[in-house]
XYZ file of C-alpha atoms in Angstrom:
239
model
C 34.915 -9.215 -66.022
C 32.113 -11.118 -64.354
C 29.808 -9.415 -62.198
C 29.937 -9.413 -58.414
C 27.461 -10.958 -56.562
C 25.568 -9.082 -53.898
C 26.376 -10.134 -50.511
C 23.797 -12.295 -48.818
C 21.373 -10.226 -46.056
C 22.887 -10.365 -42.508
C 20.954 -13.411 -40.367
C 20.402 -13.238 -36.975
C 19.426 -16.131 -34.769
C 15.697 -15.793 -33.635
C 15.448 -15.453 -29.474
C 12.628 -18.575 -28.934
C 14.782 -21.107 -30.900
C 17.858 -20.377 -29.380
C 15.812 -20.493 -25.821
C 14.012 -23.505 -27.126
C 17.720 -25.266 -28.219
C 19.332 -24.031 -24.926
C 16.365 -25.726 -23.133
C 16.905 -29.201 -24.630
C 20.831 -28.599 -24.239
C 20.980 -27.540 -20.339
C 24.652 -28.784 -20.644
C 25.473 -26.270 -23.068
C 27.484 -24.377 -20.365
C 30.072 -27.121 -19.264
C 33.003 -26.694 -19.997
C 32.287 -22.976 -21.505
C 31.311 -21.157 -17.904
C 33.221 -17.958 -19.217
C 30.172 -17.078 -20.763
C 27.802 -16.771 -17.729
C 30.200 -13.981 -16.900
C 29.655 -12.471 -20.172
C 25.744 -12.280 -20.124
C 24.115 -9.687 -18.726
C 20.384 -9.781 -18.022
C 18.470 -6.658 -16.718
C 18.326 -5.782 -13.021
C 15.181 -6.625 -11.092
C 14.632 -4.043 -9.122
C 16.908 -0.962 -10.752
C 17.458 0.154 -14.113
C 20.918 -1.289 -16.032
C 22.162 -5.000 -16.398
C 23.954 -7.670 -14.158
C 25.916 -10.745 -14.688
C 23.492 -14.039 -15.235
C 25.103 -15.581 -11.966
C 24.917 -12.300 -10.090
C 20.722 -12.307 -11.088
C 20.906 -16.330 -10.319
C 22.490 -15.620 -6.759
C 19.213 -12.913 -6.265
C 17.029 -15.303 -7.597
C 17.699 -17.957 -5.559
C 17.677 -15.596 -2.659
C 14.487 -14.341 -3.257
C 13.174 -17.683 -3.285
C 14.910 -18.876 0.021
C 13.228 -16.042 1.511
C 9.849 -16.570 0.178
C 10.295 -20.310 1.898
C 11.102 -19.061 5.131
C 8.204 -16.584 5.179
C 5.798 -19.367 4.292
C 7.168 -22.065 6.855
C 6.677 -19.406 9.219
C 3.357 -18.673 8.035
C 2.695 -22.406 8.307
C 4.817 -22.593 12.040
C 2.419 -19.907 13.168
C -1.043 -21.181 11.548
C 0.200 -24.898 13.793
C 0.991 -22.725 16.738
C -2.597 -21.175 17.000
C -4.576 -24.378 16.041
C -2.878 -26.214 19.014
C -3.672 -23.111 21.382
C -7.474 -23.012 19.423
C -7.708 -27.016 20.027
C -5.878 -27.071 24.089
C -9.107 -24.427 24.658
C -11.834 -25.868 23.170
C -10.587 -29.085 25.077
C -11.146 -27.354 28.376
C -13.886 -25.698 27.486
C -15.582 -29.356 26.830
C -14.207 -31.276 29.379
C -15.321 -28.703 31.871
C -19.203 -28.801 29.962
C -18.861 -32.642 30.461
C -18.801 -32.345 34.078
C -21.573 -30.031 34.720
C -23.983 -32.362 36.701
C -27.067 -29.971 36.525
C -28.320 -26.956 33.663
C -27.027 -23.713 35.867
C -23.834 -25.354 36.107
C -23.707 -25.971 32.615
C -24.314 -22.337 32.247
C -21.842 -21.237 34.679
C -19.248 -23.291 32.706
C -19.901 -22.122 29.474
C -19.652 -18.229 31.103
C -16.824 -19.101 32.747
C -14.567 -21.134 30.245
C -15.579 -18.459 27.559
C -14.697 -15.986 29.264
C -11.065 -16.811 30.532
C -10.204 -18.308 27.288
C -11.892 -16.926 24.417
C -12.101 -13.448 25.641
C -16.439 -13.761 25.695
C -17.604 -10.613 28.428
C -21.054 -11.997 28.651
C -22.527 -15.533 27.829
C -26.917 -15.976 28.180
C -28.458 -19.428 28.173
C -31.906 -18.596 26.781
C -34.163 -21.871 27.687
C -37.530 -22.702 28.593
C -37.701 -22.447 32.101
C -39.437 -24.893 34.751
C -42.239 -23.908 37.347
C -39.648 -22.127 39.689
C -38.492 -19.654 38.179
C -36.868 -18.293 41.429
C -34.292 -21.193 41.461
C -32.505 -19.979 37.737
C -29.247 -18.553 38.119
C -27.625 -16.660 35.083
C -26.191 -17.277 32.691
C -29.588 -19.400 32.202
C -32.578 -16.664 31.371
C -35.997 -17.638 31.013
C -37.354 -17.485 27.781
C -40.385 -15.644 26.714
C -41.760 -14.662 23.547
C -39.961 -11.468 23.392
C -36.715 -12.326 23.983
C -37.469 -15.405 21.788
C -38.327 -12.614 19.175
C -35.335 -10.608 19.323
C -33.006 -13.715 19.256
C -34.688 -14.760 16.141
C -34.075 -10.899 14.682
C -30.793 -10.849 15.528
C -30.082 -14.832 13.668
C -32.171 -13.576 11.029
C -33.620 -16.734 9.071
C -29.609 -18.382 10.217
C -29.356 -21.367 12.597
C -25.960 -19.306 13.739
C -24.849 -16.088 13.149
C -22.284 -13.350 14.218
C -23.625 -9.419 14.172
C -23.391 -6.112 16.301
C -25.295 -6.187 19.316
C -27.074 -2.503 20.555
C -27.153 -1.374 23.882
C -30.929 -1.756 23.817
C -30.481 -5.309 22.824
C -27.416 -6.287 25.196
C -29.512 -4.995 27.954
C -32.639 -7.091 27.220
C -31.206 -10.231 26.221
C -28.080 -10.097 28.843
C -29.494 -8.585 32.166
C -26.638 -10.152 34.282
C -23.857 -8.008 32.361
C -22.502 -5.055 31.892
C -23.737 -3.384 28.703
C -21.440 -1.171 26.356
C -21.465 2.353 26.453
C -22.970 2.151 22.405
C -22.987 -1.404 21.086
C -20.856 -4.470 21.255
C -21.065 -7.660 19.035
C -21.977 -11.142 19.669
C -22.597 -14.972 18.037
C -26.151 -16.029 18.584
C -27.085 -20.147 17.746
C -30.015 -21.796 17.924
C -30.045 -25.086 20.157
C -31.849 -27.611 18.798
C -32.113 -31.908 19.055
C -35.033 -32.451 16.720
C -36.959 -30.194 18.882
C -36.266 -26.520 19.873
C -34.345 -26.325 22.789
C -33.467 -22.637 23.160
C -30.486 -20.017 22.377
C -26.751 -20.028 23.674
C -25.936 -16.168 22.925
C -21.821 -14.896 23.537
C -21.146 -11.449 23.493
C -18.301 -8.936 23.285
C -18.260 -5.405 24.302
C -16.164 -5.149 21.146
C -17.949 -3.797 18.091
C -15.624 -5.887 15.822
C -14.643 -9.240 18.213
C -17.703 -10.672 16.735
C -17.933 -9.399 13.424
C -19.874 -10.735 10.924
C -18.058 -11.820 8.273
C -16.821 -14.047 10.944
C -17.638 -18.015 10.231
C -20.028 -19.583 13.180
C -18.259 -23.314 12.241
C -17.337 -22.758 16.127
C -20.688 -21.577 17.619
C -21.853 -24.105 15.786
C -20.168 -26.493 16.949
C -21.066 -25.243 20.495
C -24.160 -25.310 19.898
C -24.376 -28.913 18.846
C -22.652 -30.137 22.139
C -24.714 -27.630 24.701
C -27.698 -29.257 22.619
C -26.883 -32.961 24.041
C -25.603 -32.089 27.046
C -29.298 -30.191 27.865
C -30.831 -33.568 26.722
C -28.467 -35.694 29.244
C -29.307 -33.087 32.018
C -32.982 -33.758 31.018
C -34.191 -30.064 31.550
C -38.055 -30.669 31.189
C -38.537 -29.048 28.094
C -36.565 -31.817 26.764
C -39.568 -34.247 27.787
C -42.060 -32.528 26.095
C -44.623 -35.205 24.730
């Protein structure tokens, strides 16, 4: 009687080349759909298994909702960069028409203030013989205020920081100080030459904040820059 042979060792398929075969062979299914009912995969969110459709139908929710958040995301991002862009077109177009410096000033206090919530606005410039005739927002500028305008940009050409009480009541005289200390966006004006400081504040500790980026007060700066050359203030003909 011959001996038996010992049965071969049970195989089993391994899981990446049956993932890796199924991935080459996406019509694998057709014609066999009974078997998506038949899987199970686990549960996303709770302990146990579902059906591979029933996880496909949450999938492909999940991701439909993930699209609507970020076109709504994107919807709201165009929404406040046409509101950002329709004020910073009034605010220029009403700089444009100033025809002298203090009503360049009362512009900029004016058209920051009703629509970029700025309390107090100082144009810090070199002032002519009559000092009398300088209406504020335009200050005169002086060594010490020129100091403290250069502490507060500290070695920047813009820059957003707190503002003290001490400070808000030296450098803005005009306004109404906070009752401990407010914030504010300080540039330097310059056209090759120094021209003086364009300095917004907020009674808000945190409106001006200064992880804030200046690209705006920059740019502000830049245009009040010109537009103090056009009105030819006298500093501007310095020899």
């Amino acid at each position: 009687m011959s001996q038996a042979q010992a049965p071969e060792p049970r195989t089993t398929l391994d899981p990446e080349r049956v993932a890796h075969w199924l991935a080459r062979h996406p019509d694998f299914f057709v014609g066999r759909e009974g078997l998506l009912q038949q899987l199970k995969v686990p549960h996303p969110q709770t302990q146990g298994a579902i059906s591979l459709l029933e996880r496909l139908v949450h999938d492909l929710r999940e991701r439909a909702e993930t699209a609507e958040w970020r076109l709504e995301h994107l919807l709201e991002t165009a929404r406040h960069n046409e509101a950002q862009y329709q004020r910073t077109r009034s605010l220029i177009l009403a700089l444009l028409e100033a025809e002298n410096v203090d009503a360049l000033g009362e512009a900029l206090s004016t058209q920051l203030s009703e629509r970029f919530r700025t309390q107090a606005v100082a144009l810090w410039l070199d002032s002519p013989h009559d000092r009398s005739a300088i209406q504020p927002p335009r200050l005169c500028l002086d060594d010490t205020a020129r100091d403290a305008l250069e502490q507060l940009l500290d070695g920047h050409n813009s820059r957003c920081t707190q503002l003290s009480r001490e400070a808000w009541q030296h450098l803005l005289p005009h306004s109404e100080p906070p009752e401990s200390s407010g914030s504010c966006a300080v540039t330097r004006l310059t056209m090759g030459e120094p021209l003086g400081y364009l300095l917004l504040a907020s009674q808000e500790s945190e409106h001006f904040r200064a992880t804030l980026d200046t690209l705006f007060t920059d740019y502000l700066g830049e245009i009040v820059g010109r537009l103090l050359i056009r009105l030819d203030i006298p500093h501007a003909r310095r020899d």
